[in-house]
Tab-separated table of C-alpha atoms in Angstrom:
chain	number	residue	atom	x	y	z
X	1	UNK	CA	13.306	-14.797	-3.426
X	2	UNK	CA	10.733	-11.941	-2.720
X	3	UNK	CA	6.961	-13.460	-2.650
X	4	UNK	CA	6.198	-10.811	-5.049
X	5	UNK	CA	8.544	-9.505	-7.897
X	6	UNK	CA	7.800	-6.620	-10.277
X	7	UNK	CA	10.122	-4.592	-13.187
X	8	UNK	CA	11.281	-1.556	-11.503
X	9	UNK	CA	11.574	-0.076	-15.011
X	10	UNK	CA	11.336	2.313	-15.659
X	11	UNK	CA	9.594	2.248	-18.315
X	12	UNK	CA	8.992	5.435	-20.822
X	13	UNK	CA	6.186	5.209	-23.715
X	14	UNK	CA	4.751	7.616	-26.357
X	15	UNK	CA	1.153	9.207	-25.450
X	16	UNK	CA	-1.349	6.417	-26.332
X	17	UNK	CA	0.761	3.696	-26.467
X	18	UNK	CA	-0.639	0.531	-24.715
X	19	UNK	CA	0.855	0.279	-21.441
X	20	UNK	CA	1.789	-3.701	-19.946
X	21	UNK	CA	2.354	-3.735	-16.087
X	22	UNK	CA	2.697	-7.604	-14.445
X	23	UNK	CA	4.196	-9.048	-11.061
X	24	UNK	CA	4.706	-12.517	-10.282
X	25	UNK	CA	4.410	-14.198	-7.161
X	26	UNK	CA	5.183	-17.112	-5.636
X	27	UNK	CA	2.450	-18.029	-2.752
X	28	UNK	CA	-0.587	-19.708	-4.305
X	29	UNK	CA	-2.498	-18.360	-0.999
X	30	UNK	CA	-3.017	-15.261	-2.690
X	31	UNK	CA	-6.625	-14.543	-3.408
X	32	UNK	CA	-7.445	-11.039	-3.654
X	33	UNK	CA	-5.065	-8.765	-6.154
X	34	UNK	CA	-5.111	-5.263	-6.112
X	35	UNK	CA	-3.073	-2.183	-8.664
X	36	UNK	CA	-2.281	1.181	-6.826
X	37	UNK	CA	-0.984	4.094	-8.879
X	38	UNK	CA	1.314	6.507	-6.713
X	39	UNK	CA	2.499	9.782	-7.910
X	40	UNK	CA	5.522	11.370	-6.271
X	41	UNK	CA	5.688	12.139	-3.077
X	42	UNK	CA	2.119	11.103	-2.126
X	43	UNK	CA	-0.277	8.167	-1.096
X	44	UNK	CA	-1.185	4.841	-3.445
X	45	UNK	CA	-4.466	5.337	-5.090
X	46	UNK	CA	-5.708	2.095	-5.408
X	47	UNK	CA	-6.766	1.855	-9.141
X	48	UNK	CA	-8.102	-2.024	-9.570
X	49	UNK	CA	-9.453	-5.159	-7.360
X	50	UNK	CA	-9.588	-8.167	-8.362
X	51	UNK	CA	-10.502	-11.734	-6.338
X	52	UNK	CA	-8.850	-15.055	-7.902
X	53	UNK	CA	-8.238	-15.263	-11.701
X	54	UNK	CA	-9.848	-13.226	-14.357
X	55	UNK	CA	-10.178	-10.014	-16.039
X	56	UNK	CA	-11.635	-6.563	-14.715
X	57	UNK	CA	-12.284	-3.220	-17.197
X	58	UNK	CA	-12.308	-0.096	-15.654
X	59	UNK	CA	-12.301	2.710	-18.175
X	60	UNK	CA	-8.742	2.307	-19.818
X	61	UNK	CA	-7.476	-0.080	-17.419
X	62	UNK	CA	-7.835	-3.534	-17.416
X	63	UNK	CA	-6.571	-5.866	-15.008
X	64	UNK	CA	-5.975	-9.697	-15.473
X	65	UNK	CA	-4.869	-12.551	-13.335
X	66	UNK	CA	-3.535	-15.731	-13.906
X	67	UNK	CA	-3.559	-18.038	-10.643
X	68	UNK	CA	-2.322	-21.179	-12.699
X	69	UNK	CA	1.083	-19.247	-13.439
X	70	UNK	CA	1.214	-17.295	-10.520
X	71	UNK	CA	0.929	-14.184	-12.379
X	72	UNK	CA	-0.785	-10.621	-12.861
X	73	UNK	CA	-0.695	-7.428	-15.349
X	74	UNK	CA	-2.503	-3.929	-15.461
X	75	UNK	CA	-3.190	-3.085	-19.239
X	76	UNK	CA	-3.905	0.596	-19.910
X	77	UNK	CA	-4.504	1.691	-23.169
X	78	UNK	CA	-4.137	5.303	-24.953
X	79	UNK	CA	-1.649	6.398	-22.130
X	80	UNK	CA	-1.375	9.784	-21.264
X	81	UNK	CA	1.287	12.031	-19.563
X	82	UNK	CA	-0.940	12.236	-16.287
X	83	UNK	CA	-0.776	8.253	-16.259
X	84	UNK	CA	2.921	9.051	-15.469
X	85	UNK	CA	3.320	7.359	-11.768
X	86	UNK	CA	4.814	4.327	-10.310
X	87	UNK	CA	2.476	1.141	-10.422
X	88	UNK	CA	2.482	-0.984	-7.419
X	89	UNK	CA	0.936	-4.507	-7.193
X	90	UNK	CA	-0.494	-5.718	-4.253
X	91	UNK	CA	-1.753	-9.114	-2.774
X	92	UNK	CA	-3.178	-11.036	0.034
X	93	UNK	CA	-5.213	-13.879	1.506
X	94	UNK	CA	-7.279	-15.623	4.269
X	95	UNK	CA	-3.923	-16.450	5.959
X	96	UNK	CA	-2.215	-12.721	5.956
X	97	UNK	CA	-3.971	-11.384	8.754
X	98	UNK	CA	-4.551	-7.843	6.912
X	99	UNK	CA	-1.425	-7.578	5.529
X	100	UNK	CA	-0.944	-6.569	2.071
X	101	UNK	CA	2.234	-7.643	0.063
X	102	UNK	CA	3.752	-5.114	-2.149
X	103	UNK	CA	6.094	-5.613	-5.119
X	104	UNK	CA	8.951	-3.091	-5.809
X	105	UNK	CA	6.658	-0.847	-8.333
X	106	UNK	CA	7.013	0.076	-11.853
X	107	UNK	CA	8.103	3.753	-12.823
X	108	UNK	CA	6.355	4.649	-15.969
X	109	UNK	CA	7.021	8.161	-18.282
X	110	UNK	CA	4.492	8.754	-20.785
X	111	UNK	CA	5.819	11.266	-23.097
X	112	UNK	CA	3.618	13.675	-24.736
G	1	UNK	CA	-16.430	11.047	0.911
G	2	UNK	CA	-13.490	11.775	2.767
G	3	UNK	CA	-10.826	9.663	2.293
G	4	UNK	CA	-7.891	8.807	4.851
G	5	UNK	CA	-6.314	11.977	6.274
G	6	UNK	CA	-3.120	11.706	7.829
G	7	UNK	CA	-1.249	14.391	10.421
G	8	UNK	CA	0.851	15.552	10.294
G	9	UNK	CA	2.398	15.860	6.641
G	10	UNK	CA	5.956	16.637	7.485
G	11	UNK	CA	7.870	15.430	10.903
G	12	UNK	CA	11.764	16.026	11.807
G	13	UNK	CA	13.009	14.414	14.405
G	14	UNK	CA	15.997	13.586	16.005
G	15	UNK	CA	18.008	10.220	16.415
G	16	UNK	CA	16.566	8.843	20.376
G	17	UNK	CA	13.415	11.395	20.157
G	18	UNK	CA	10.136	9.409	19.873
G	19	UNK	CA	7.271	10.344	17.145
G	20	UNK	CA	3.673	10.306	17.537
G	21	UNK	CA	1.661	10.080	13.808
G	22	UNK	CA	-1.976	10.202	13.309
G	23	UNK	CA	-4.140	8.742	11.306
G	24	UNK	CA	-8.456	9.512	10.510
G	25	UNK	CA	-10.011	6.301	8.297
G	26	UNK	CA	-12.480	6.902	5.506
G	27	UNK	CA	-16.246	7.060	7.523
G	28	UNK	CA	-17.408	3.245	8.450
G	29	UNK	CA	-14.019	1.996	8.015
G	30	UNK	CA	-13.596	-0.061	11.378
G	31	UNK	CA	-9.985	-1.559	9.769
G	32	UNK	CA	-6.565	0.300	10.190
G	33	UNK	CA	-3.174	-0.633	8.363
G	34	UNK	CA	0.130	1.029	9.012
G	35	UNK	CA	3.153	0.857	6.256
G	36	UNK	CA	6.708	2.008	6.022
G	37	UNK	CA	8.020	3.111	2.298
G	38	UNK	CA	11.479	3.686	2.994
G	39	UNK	CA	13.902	4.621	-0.130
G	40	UNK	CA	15.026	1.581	-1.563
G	41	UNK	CA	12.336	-1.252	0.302
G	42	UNK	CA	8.651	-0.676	-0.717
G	43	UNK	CA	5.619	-0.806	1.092
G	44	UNK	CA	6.443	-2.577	4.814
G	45	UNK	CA	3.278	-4.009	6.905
G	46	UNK	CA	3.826	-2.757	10.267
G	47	UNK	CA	0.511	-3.105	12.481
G	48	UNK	CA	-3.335	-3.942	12.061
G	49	UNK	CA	-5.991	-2.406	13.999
G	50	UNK	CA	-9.384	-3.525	13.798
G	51	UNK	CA	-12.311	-2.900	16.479
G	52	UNK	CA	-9.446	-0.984	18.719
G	53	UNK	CA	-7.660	-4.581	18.944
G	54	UNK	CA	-4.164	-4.972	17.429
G	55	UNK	CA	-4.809	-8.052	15.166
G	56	UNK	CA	-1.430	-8.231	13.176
G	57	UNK	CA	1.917	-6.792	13.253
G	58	UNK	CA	5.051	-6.962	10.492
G	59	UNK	CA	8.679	-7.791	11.255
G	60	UNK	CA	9.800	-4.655	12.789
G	61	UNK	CA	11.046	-3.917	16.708
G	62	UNK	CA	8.851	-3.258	19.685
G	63	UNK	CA	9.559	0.239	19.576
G	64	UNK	CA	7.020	0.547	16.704
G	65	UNK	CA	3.289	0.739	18.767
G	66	UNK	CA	0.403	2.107	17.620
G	67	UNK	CA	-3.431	1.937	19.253
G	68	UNK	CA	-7.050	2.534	17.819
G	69	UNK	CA	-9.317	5.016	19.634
G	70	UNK	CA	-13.044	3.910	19.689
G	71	UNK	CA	-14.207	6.114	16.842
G	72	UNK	CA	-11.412	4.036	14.620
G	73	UNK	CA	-8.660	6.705	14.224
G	74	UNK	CA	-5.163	5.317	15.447
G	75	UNK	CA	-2.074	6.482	16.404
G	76	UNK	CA	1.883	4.771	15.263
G	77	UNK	CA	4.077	5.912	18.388
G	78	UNK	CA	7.940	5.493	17.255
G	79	UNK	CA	10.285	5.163	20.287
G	80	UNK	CA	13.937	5.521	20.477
G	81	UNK	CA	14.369	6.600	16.819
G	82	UNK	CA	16.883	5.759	14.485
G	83	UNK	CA	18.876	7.066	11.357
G	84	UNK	CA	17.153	4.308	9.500
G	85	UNK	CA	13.274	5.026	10.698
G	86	UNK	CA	12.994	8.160	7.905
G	87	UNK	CA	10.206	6.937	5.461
G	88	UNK	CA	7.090	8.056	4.193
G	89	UNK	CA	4.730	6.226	6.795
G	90	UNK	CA	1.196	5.795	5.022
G	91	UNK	CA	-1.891	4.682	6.689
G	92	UNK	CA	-5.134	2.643	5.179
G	93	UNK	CA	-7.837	1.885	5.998
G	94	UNK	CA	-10.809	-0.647	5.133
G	95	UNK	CA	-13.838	-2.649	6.237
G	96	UNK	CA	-13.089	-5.481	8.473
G	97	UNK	CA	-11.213	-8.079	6.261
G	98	UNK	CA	-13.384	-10.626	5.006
G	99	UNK	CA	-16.668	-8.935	5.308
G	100	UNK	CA	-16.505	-6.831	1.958
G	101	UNK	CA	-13.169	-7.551	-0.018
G	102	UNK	CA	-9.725	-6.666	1.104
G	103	UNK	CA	-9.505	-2.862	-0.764
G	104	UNK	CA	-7.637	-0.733	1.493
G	105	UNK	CA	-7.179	2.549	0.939
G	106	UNK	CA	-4.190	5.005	1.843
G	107	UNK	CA	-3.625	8.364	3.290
G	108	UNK	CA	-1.407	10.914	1.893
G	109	UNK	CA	1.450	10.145	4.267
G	110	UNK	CA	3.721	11.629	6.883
G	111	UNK	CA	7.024	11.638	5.735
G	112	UNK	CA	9.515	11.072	9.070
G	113	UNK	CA	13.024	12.271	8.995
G	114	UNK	CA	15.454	11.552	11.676
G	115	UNK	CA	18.559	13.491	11.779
């Protein structure tokens, strides 16, 4: 079992749909929870931080984290066709000596 | 602000050659990551700088070494090369773990092929 799982997808939504992105992990070391967006062919562009459980807003995006069920999602809302990327979750801890864990990433299409 | 800049964009190697890839962190950055992406597996950990010390390194073979140059830009060095080392290699960078957060932020990448 990986630590962290996410949907591949992909996943393809009408312009301004809501979009729901989550990963689920298994180590309850994790403390600090990050979203990247990555277009093709280039770099992750980290998009939202968050430290143990809660919700962040960041324009459209909103990221949430459950510890208690070991589980995350990036909300973002009135999608548009430049939002089309693939989503990557990341996570860490005290105890990973820098080391980020990635899950698989989620390929989204937002069609105009 | 600059952000990570990687060199150099493209490299083509071939299989036993070794390849040298660069990497410049974002200004007061002292931290350094190093990741594979290879088709198929994700982001990989492969090494940790911080301070010009090697602090961490992932579950890959010795012939993956890197270093950190006192003004914090480092270097992966990929011996030996194999069939199976083309990936997009991407570099981050961050403050030292622990003192503000654990955001790193990534480079454009240098995507390696071995032929």
């Amino acid at each position: 079992q990986k630590e962290v799982e996410q949907d591949p997808g992909p996943l393809s939504v009408p312009e301004g749909a809501i979009v729901s992105l989550n990963c689920t992990y298994s180590n309850s070391a994790f403390q600090y929870f990050m979203w990247y967006r990555q277009y093709s062919r280039k770099g992750p562009e980290l998009l939202m931080y968050t430290y143990s459980s809660g919700n962040k807003e960041d324009g459209r995006f909103t990221a949430q984290v459950d510890k208690s069920s070991k589980y995350i999602s990036l909300f973002i809302r009135d999608s548009q066709p430049s939002d089309s990327a693939t989503y990557l979750c990341a996570m860490s801890g005290y105890n990973q000596g820098g080391k980020l864990i990635f899950g698989q990433g989620t390929e989204l299409s937002v069609k105009p | 602000e600059a952000g990570v800049t990687q060199s150099p964009t493209h490299l083509i190697k071939t299989r036993g050659q070794q390849a040298t890839l660069r990497c410049s962190p974002i200004s007061g950055h002292t931290s350094v990551y190093w990741y594979q992406q290879a088709l198929g597996l994700g982001l990989q950990f492969l090494l940790w700088y911080d301070e010009g010390e090697e602090r961490n390194r992932g579950n890959f073979p010795p012939r993956f070494s890197g270093r950190q140059f006192p003004n914090y830009s480092s270097e992966l060095n990929v011996n030996a090369l194999e069939l199976e080392d083309s990936a997009l290699y991407l570099c981050a960078s961050s403050f030292t773990p622990g003192t503000s957060g654990y955001e790193q932020y990534f480079g454009p990448g240098t995507r390696l092929t071995v032929t």
